[in-house]
Amino acid sequence: MDTGRIGILTGGGDCPGLNAVIRGVVRRALADDVHVLGFKSGWQGLITGDVEPLTRLSVAGIQFRGGTILGTSRTDPFATAESLAQIRENWRKYGLQALVVVGGNGTLTVAKRMFEEQGYPVIGVPKTIDNDIPGTDFSFGFHTAVQVATDAIERLHTTAESHHRVMVIEVMGRHTGWIAAYAGIAGAADFILVPEVPFRISRITEALANRRGMGRPHSIVVVAEDAKPHDDEDFLTESQKTTIYREERLGGIGHLVAREIERLSGIESRVSVLGYIQRGGSPNAFDRILATRFGVKAVEMVLEGQFGRMAALSGTSIVDVPLTDAVNGYKYLDAEFYRHAEIFFG
Ligand code: F6P
C-alpha cells in the first residue's frame, strides 16, 4: 500500500556518509510504505524536476560509497522568484508530503527559509566534514575527514624527521578548527593553528629553537585554512588576506606560515595542502552509523510531523532540534579541547 511520498536532496560540498543517509531514509520510509523520490544536484533537481524514485534495490550497498548518488550543488532557490515558482509546481506534480534536506550551513539555511517563509514541511540532516553546525554534537563526515588528515599528518613525520624540516599541513574546516584540532592531537602535531585562536608566529619559532636545543629540530605544524595571525604579529599583506580568506574558497595560509617560519628560524620548511582528499571516499564506521541513524530519524520526524527541525546527535542519542538553532552561526571549536591540545605544543 502506498501511504505517502517524500523527497530527499543533498546540497553543498560532498561528504562521506551522504549515501548512508539516503539508504537510511529509504529503508525507514519503506517500512511504513512511504515512497522516496531523490532530487538530483541539491535544490537544482527540485527546481527542474530532475528526480528518480529510490527503491530498496537502488540504495542497496550504497552506504559504503563516498559522495552522493543524487549529486549535489550549491544552487540557492531563493535567487529568483521563478525558481521558487518551479519548486511549487514540482512539489504539487510529484505529490510530496515532506522533504528531507541533507546539507551544511548553506543548504540548511535554505531549508529553514523554505519552512518558515514558504510553508514547506521540511526536515534537515546535518552534513559537513567541518563539524561546525550548531545543535548537534557531530555532523557525519567529520570523523572520516579527521582520520584522513590524521593519516596524512602521521606520514609527514617521516619527512620532517629524516630531513630535519618543519612540515606544515593545511587542512579544511572553513571558519572552525575542528578538523585541525582533532587530527592534530591524533597525529601528534607540534603546533595546531585554528581560526578560533589567532596565532603568534614568534611562539612557534621560539618553541622550534627549544626543540632544536633538545635535539629535535623537526616539527609538524597543522594549519586550519582560516587560521589567522594575531594583530600583534600580523605578517600578511592586505592582498594576501584577500586571496586566502575568500568566503567562497579558503586556502593558502599554509604556504605563508611555512615561508615565515623558515625566514624567522632558518629551518627548512615545506607545505602539504590536503584539500579535497579529506572529504572524498568511503565513510568510516562511525560516520556510516551516524548517517544511517540520521536517515532513519528524519523519516520518523516526518511521520510525527516534526517539521522545521533537524536530526541531531546529543551524546549517544539521536534527537531533533529546531532548524533555527542549527543555522544560527557556527559551532566553534571547544575552548577546553584546544587547551588540552596546547599541552603538547612545542
Ligand atoms: O564545507 C566543506 C568544505 O570542504 C570546507 O572544508 C571547504 O572550505 C569548502 O567545503 C570547499 O568548498 P568547495 O567545494 O566549494 O571548494
CSV table of C-alpha atoms and ligand atoms in Angstrom, one decimal:
chain,number,residue,atom,x,y,z
A,1,MET,CA,0.0,0.0,0.0
A,2,ASP,CA,1.3,3.4,-1.0
A,3,THR,CA,0.8,5.6,2.1
A,4,GLY,CA,2.8,8.6,1.0
A,5,ARG,CA,5.7,10.2,-0.9
A,6,ILE,CA,8.6,12.2,0.5
A,7,GLY,CA,11.5,13.8,-1.3
A,8,ILE,CA,15.2,13.9,-0.4
A,9,LEU,CA,18.0,16.1,-1.7
A,10,THR,CA,21.7,16.5,-0.8
A,11,GLY,CA,23.2,20.0,-1.1
A,12,GLY,CA,26.6,21.7,-0.6
A,13,GLY,CA,30.0,20.0,-0.7
A,14,ASP,CA,30.1,16.2,-1.0
A,15,CYS,CA,30.8,14.4,2.3
A,16,PRO,CA,31.4,10.8,3.4
A,17,GLY,CA,28.1,9.4,4.7
A,18,LEU,CA,25.6,11.1,2.3
A,19,ASN,CA,24.7,7.8,0.7
A,20,ALA,CA,24.2,6.1,4.1
A,21,VAL,CA,21.7,8.8,5.0
A,22,ILE,CA,19.9,8.2,1.7
A,23,ARG,CA,19.7,4.5,2.3
A,24,GLY,CA,18.6,5.1,5.9
A,25,VAL,CA,15.8,7.3,4.7
A,26,VAL,CA,14.6,4.9,2.0
A,27,ARG,CA,14.7,1.8,4.3
A,28,ARG,CA,12.9,3.5,7.1
A,29,ALA,CA,10.3,5.0,4.8
A,30,LEU,CA,9.6,1.7,3.0
A,31,ALA,CA,9.0,0.1,6.4
A,32,ASP,CA,5.9,2.3,6.6
A,33,ASP,CA,5.1,2.0,2.9
A,34,VAL,CA,6.2,5.6,2.2
A,35,HIS,CA,7.9,6.1,-1.1
A,36,VAL,CA,11.0,8.3,-1.6
A,37,LEU,CA,11.9,10.4,-4.6
A,38,GLY,CA,15.5,11.5,-4.9
A,39,PHE,CA,16.0,15.0,-6.3
A,40,LYS,CA,19.3,15.5,-8.2
A,41,SER,CA,22.0,18.0,-7.6
A,42,GLY,CA,20.6,19.7,-4.5
A,43,TRP,CA,17.8,22.3,-4.9
A,44,GLN,CA,18.5,22.3,-8.6
A,45,GLY,CA,16.7,19.0,-9.0
A,46,LEU,CA,13.6,20.3,-7.3
A,47,ILE,CA,13.6,23.4,-9.5
A,48,THR,CA,14.0,21.5,-12.8
A,49,GLY,CA,12.1,18.3,-11.8
A,50,ASP,CA,15.2,16.1,-12.2
A,51,VAL,CA,14.2,13.2,-10.0
A,52,GLU,CA,14.5,9.5,-9.6
A,53,PRO,CA,12.4,7.1,-7.5
A,54,LEU,CA,14.6,5.5,-4.8
A,55,THR,CA,13.9,1.8,-4.2
A,56,ARG,CA,15.3,-0.8,-1.9
A,57,LEU,CA,17.4,-2.1,-4.8
A,58,SER,CA,18.7,1.3,-5.9
A,59,VAL,CA,20.1,2.1,-2.4
A,60,ALA,CA,21.4,-1.4,-1.7
A,61,GLY,CA,25.0,-1.3,-0.6
A,62,ILE,CA,25.5,2.4,-1.1
A,63,GLN,CA,26.4,3.1,2.5
A,64,PHE,CA,30.0,2.2,1.7
A,65,ARG,CA,30.3,4.7,-1.1
A,66,GLY,CA,31.6,8.3,-0.8
A,67,GLY,CA,29.9,11.2,-2.5
A,68,THR,CA,26.2,11.2,-3.1
A,69,ILE,CA,24.3,9.1,-5.7
A,70,LEU,CA,22.0,12.1,-6.1
A,71,GLY,CA,24.7,14.6,-7.0
A,72,THR,CA,25.0,18.0,-5.2
A,73,SER,CA,25.2,21.7,-5.9
A,74,ARG,CA,25.2,25.0,-4.1
A,75,THR,CA,22.0,26.2,-6.0
A,76,ASP,CA,20.0,28.7,-4.0
A,77,PRO,CA,16.3,28.6,-4.9
A,78,PHE,CA,15.8,32.0,-3.3
A,79,ALA,CA,18.0,33.5,-6.0
A,80,THR,CA,15.0,34.0,-8.4
A,81,ALA,CA,11.2,34.1,-7.9
A,82,GLU,CA,11.0,31.8,-10.9
A,83,SER,CA,12.9,29.1,-9.1
A,84,LEU,CA,10.5,29.3,-6.2
A,85,ALA,CA,7.5,29.1,-8.5
A,86,GLN,CA,9.0,26.0,-10.3
A,87,ILE,CA,9.5,24.3,-6.9
A,88,ARG,CA,5.9,24.9,-6.0
A,89,GLU,CA,4.8,23.4,-9.3
A,90,ASN,CA,7.1,20.3,-8.9
A,91,TRP,CA,6.0,19.9,-5.3
A,92,ARG,CA,2.4,19.5,-6.5
A,93,LYS,CA,3.3,17.5,-9.6
A,94,TYR,CA,5.2,14.9,-7.5
A,95,GLY,CA,2.7,14.8,-4.7
A,96,LEU,CA,5.3,15.4,-2.0
A,97,GLN,CA,4.3,15.3,1.7
A,98,ALA,CA,7.6,16.3,3.0
A,99,LEU,CA,11.2,16.9,2.0
A,100,VAL,CA,14.4,15.7,3.8
A,101,VAL,CA,17.2,18.2,3.1
A,102,VAL,CA,20.8,16.9,3.8
A,103,GLY,CA,23.3,19.7,3.9
A,104,GLY,CA,25.6,22.1,5.8
A,105,ASN,CA,25.1,25.7,6.9
A,106,GLY,CA,24.1,27.0,3.4
A,107,THR,CA,21.7,24.2,2.5
A,108,LEU,CA,20.1,24.1,5.9
A,109,THR,CA,19.6,27.9,5.9
A,110,VAL,CA,17.6,27.5,2.7
A,111,ALA,CA,15.7,24.6,4.3
A,112,LYS,CA,14.8,26.8,7.2
A,113,ARG,CA,13.6,29.6,4.9
A,114,MET,CA,11.6,27.1,2.9
A,115,PHE,CA,9.8,26.0,6.1
A,116,GLU,CA,9.4,29.5,7.6
A,117,GLU,CA,8.8,31.7,4.6
A,118,GLN,CA,7.3,29.3,2.1
A,119,GLY,CA,5.5,26.9,4.4
A,120,TYR,CA,7.0,23.6,3.2
A,121,PRO,CA,7.2,20.6,5.6
A,122,VAL,CA,11.0,20.2,5.7
A,123,ILE,CA,13.3,18.2,7.8
A,124,GLY,CA,17.1,18.9,8.0
A,125,VAL,CA,20.0,16.4,8.4
A,126,PRO,CA,23.4,17.9,9.3
A,127,LYS,CA,26.2,17.1,6.9
A,128,THR,CA,29.7,18.5,6.9
A,129,ILE,CA,33.3,17.4,7.4
A,130,ASP,CA,33.8,20.8,9.2
A,131,ASN,CA,31.6,19.8,12.2
A,132,ASP,CA,30.6,23.4,12.5
A,133,ILE,CA,26.7,23.1,12.6
A,134,PRO,CA,25.2,24.2,16.0
A,135,GLY,CA,22.7,21.9,17.7
A,136,THR,CA,24.5,18.6,17.0
A,137,ASP,CA,27.5,17.1,18.8
A,138,PHE,CA,28.8,15.8,15.5
A,139,SER,CA,27.8,16.1,11.8
A,140,PHE,CA,28.5,13.0,9.8
A,141,GLY,CA,31.6,13.1,7.6
A,142,PHE,CA,33.7,14.8,10.3
A,143,HIS,CA,35.3,11.6,11.8
A,144,THR,CA,36.2,10.3,8.3
A,145,ALA,CA,37.9,13.6,7.4
A,146,VAL,CA,39.8,13.6,10.8
A,147,GLN,CA,41.0,10.0,10.0
A,148,VAL,CA,42.3,11.1,6.6
A,149,ALA,CA,44.0,14.1,8.0
A,150,THR,CA,45.5,12.1,10.9
A,151,ASP,CA,46.9,9.5,8.5
A,152,ALA,CA,48.4,12.3,6.4
A,153,ILE,CA,50.0,14.0,9.4
A,154,GLU,CA,51.4,10.7,10.6
A,155,ARG,CA,53.1,10.2,7.2
A,156,LEU,CA,54.6,13.7,7.3
A,157,HIS,CA,56.5,12.8,10.5
A,158,THR,CA,58.8,10.7,8.3
A,159,THR,CA,59.9,13.5,6.1
A,160,ALA,CA,60.1,16.0,8.9
A,161,GLU,CA,62.4,13.7,11.0
A,162,SER,CA,64.6,12.5,8.1
A,163,HIS,CA,65.2,16.0,6.7
A,164,HIS,CA,65.1,17.9,10.0
A,165,ARG,CA,62.4,20.1,8.5
A,166,VAL,CA,59.3,21.8,9.5
A,167,MET,CA,56.3,20.3,7.7
A,168,VAL,CA,53.3,22.5,7.5
A,169,ILE,CA,50.0,20.8,6.7
A,170,GLU,CA,46.9,22.9,5.7
A,171,VAL,CA,43.6,21.2,6.5
A,172,MET,CA,40.0,22.2,5.7
A,173,GLY,CA,37.3,23.4,8.2
A,174,ARG,CA,36.2,26.7,6.9
A,175,HIS,CA,35.7,29.1,9.9
A,176,THR,CA,36.3,26.5,12.6
A,177,GLY,CA,39.3,24.4,13.7
A,178,TRP,CA,37.6,21.1,14.5
A,179,ILE,CA,39.5,19.0,11.8
A,180,ALA,CA,42.8,20.7,12.6
A,181,ALA,CA,42.5,20.2,16.4
A,182,TYR,CA,41.2,16.6,16.3
A,183,ALA,CA,43.7,15.4,13.6
A,184,GLY,CA,46.5,17.4,15.2
A,185,ILE,CA,46.1,15.6,18.5
A,186,ALA,CA,45.7,12.2,16.9
A,187,GLY,CA,48.6,12.8,14.5
A,188,ALA,CA,50.9,14.2,17.2
A,189,ALA,CA,51.4,17.7,15.7
A,190,ASP,CA,53.8,20.1,17.4
A,191,PHE,CA,51.5,23.1,16.8
A,192,ILE,CA,47.9,23.4,15.7
A,193,LEU,CA,46.7,26.8,14.4
A,194,VAL,CA,42.9,27.3,14.4
A,195,PRO,CA,40.7,30.2,13.3
A,196,GLU,CA,39.3,30.5,16.9
A,197,VAL,CA,42.7,31.4,18.4
A,198,PRO,CA,44.8,34.0,16.5
A,199,PHE,CA,48.4,32.6,16.4
A,200,ARG,CA,51.8,34.3,17.2
A,201,ILE,CA,54.5,33.1,14.8
A,202,SER,CA,57.2,34.1,17.4
A,203,ARG,CA,55.7,31.5,19.8
A,204,ILE,CA,56.3,28.8,17.2
A,205,THR,CA,59.8,29.9,16.3
A,206,GLU,CA,60.8,30.1,20.0
A,207,ALA,CA,59.5,26.6,20.6
A,208,LEU,CA,61.3,25.4,17.5
A,209,ALA,CA,64.6,26.8,18.9
A,210,ASN,CA,63.9,24.9,22.2
A,211,ARG,CA,63.1,21.7,20.2
A,212,ARG,CA,66.4,22.2,18.3
A,213,GLY,CA,68.1,22.5,21.7
A,214,MET,CA,66.7,19.1,22.7
A,215,GLY,CA,68.0,17.6,19.5
A,216,ARG,CA,64.6,17.6,17.8
A,217,PRO,CA,64.9,20.2,15.0
A,218,HIS,CA,61.9,18.9,13.0
A,219,SER,CA,58.3,19.8,13.6
A,220,ILE,CA,54.8,19.3,12.3
A,221,VAL,CA,52.5,22.4,12.2
A,222,VAL,CA,48.8,21.8,11.4
A,223,VAL,CA,47.1,24.9,10.0
A,224,ALA,CA,43.4,25.3,9.5
A,225,GLU,CA,42.5,27.0,6.3
A,226,ASP,CA,41.0,30.0,8.1
A,227,ALA,CA,43.7,30.4,10.8
A,228,LYS,CA,44.9,34.0,11.2
A,229,PRO,CA,47.9,35.6,12.8
A,230,HIS,CA,47.4,37.8,15.9
A,231,ASP,CA,47.2,41.5,15.2
A,232,ASP,CA,50.5,42.0,17.2
A,233,GLU,CA,52.4,39.8,14.7
A,234,ASP,CA,50.5,40.1,11.5
A,235,PHE,CA,52.9,39.2,8.7
A,236,LEU,CA,50.2,39.0,5.9
A,237,THR,CA,49.7,41.8,3.4
A,238,GLU,CA,46.2,43.0,2.7
A,239,SER,CA,46.3,41.4,-0.8
A,240,GLN,CA,47.4,38.1,0.7
A,241,LYS,CA,44.5,38.2,3.1
A,242,THR,CA,42.0,38.9,0.3
A,243,THR,CA,43.3,35.8,-1.6
A,244,ILE,CA,43.5,33.4,1.4
A,245,TYR,CA,40.3,34.3,3.2
A,246,ARG,CA,37.7,34.3,0.4
A,247,GLU,CA,34.3,33.3,1.7
A,248,GLU,CA,33.6,31.0,-1.3
A,249,ARG,CA,37.0,29.2,-1.2
A,250,LEU,CA,39.6,29.5,1.5
A,251,GLY,CA,43.2,28.4,1.1
A,252,GLY,CA,46.8,29.5,1.0
A,253,ILE,CA,47.7,30.3,4.7
A,254,GLY,CA,49.8,27.1,4.9
A,255,HIS,CA,52.4,28.4,2.4
A,256,LEU,CA,52.7,31.7,4.1
A,257,VAL,CA,53.1,30.2,7.5
A,258,ALA,CA,55.8,27.9,6.2
A,259,ARG,CA,57.6,30.8,4.5
A,260,GLU,CA,57.5,32.9,7.6
A,261,ILE,CA,58.7,30.1,9.9
A,262,GLU,CA,61.7,29.4,7.5
A,263,ARG,CA,62.5,33.2,7.3
A,264,LEU,CA,62.5,33.6,11.1
A,265,SER,CA,64.0,30.3,12.2
A,266,GLY,CA,66.3,29.4,9.3
A,267,ILE,CA,64.8,25.8,9.4
A,268,GLU,CA,63.9,24.4,6.1
A,269,SER,CA,60.1,24.3,5.8
A,270,ARG,CA,57.7,22.5,3.4
A,271,VAL,CA,53.9,22.5,2.9
A,272,SER,CA,51.3,20.0,2.1
A,273,VAL,CA,47.7,21.1,1.4
A,274,LEU,CA,45.4,18.2,2.0
A,275,GLY,CA,42.4,19.7,0.1
A,276,TYR,CA,39.5,17.6,-1.2
A,277,ILE,CA,41.1,14.2,-0.2
A,278,GLN,CA,39.6,15.0,3.2
A,279,ARG,CA,36.1,14.7,2.0
A,280,GLY,CA,36.5,12.0,-0.7
A,281,GLY,CA,36.0,8.3,-0.5
A,282,SER,CA,34.3,5.9,1.8
A,283,PRO,CA,32.9,6.9,5.2
A,284,ASN,CA,34.4,5.3,8.3
A,285,ALA,CA,32.2,3.1,10.6
A,286,PHE,CA,31.3,6.0,12.9
A,287,ASP,CA,30.0,8.1,10.0
A,288,ARG,CA,28.2,5.2,8.4
A,289,ILE,CA,26.4,4.6,11.6
A,290,LEU,CA,25.6,8.2,12.4
A,291,ALA,CA,24.4,8.9,8.9
A,292,THR,CA,22.2,5.8,8.9
A,293,ARG,CA,20.7,6.8,12.2
A,294,PHE,CA,20.1,10.4,11.0
A,295,GLY,CA,18.3,9.0,7.9
A,296,VAL,CA,16.1,6.8,10.0
A,297,LYS,CA,15.3,9.6,12.4
A,298,ALA,CA,14.5,12.0,9.6
A,299,VAL,CA,11.7,9.7,8.4
A,300,GLU,CA,10.4,9.3,11.9
A,301,MET,CA,10.3,13.1,12.2
A,302,VAL,CA,8.2,13.2,9.0
A,303,LEU,CA,5.8,10.5,10.4
A,304,GLU,CA,5.5,12.5,13.6
A,305,GLY,CA,5.1,15.8,11.8
A,306,GLN,CA,8.2,17.4,13.4
A,307,PHE,CA,8.8,19.8,10.6
A,308,GLY,CA,11.2,22.8,10.5
A,309,ARG,CA,13.6,20.7,12.7
A,310,MET,CA,16.9,18.9,12.2
A,311,ALA,CA,18.0,15.4,13.3
A,312,ALA,CA,21.0,15.8,15.7
A,313,LEU,CA,23.3,13.8,17.9
A,314,SER,CA,23.2,14.6,21.6
A,315,GLY,CA,25.7,12.4,23.5
A,316,THR,CA,24.8,8.9,22.1
A,317,SER,CA,21.2,9.7,21.3
A,318,ILE,CA,19.6,10.9,18.1
A,319,VAL,CA,17.3,13.8,18.9
A,320,ASP,CA,15.8,16.7,16.9
A,321,VAL,CA,16.4,20.4,17.3
A,322,PRO,CA,14.8,23.5,15.6
A,323,LEU,CA,16.4,24.3,12.2
A,324,THR,CA,16.6,27.9,13.5
A,325,ASP,CA,19.2,26.8,16.2
A,326,ALA,CA,21.2,24.9,13.6
A,327,VAL,CA,21.7,27.8,11.2
A,328,ASN,CA,22.4,30.3,13.9
A,329,GLY,CA,26.1,31.0,13.2
A,330,TYR,CA,28.8,28.4,13.5
A,331,LYS,CA,29.7,25.9,16.2
A,332,TYR,CA,33.2,26.9,17.1
A,333,LEU,CA,36.0,24.6,18.4
A,334,ASP,CA,35.5,24.0,22.1
A,335,ALA,CA,38.0,26.1,24.1
A,336,GLU,CA,38.7,23.4,26.6
A,337,PHE,CA,39.5,21.0,23.7
A,338,TYR,CA,42.1,23.4,22.3
A,339,ARG,CA,43.6,24.0,25.8
A,340,HIS,CA,44.2,20.2,26.0
A,341,ALA,CA,45.8,20.2,22.6
A,342,GLU,CA,48.1,23.1,23.6
A,343,ILE,CA,49.7,21.0,26.3
A,344,PHE,CA,51.5,19.2,23.5
A,345,PHE,CA,52.7,22.2,21.6
A,346,GLY,CA,56.4,22.8,21.2
B,1,F6P,O1,32.4,22.8,4.0
B,1,F6P,C1,33.1,21.7,3.5
B,1,F6P,C2,34.3,22.2,2.7
B,1,F6P,O2,35.1,21.1,2.3
B,1,F6P,C3,35.2,23.2,3.6
B,1,F6P,O3,36.0,22.5,4.5
B,1,F6P,C4,36.0,23.9,2.5
B,1,F6P,O4,36.4,25.1,2.8
B,1,F6P,C5,34.9,24.0,1.4
B,1,F6P,O5,33.9,23.0,1.6
B,1,F6P,C6,35.3,23.9,0.0
B,1,F6P,O6,34.2,24.2,-0.8
B,1,F6P,P1,34.2,23.9,-2.4
B,1,F6P,O7,33.7,22.5,-2.6
B,1,F6P,O8,33.1,24.9,-2.9
B,1,F6P,O9,35.5,24.2,-3.0
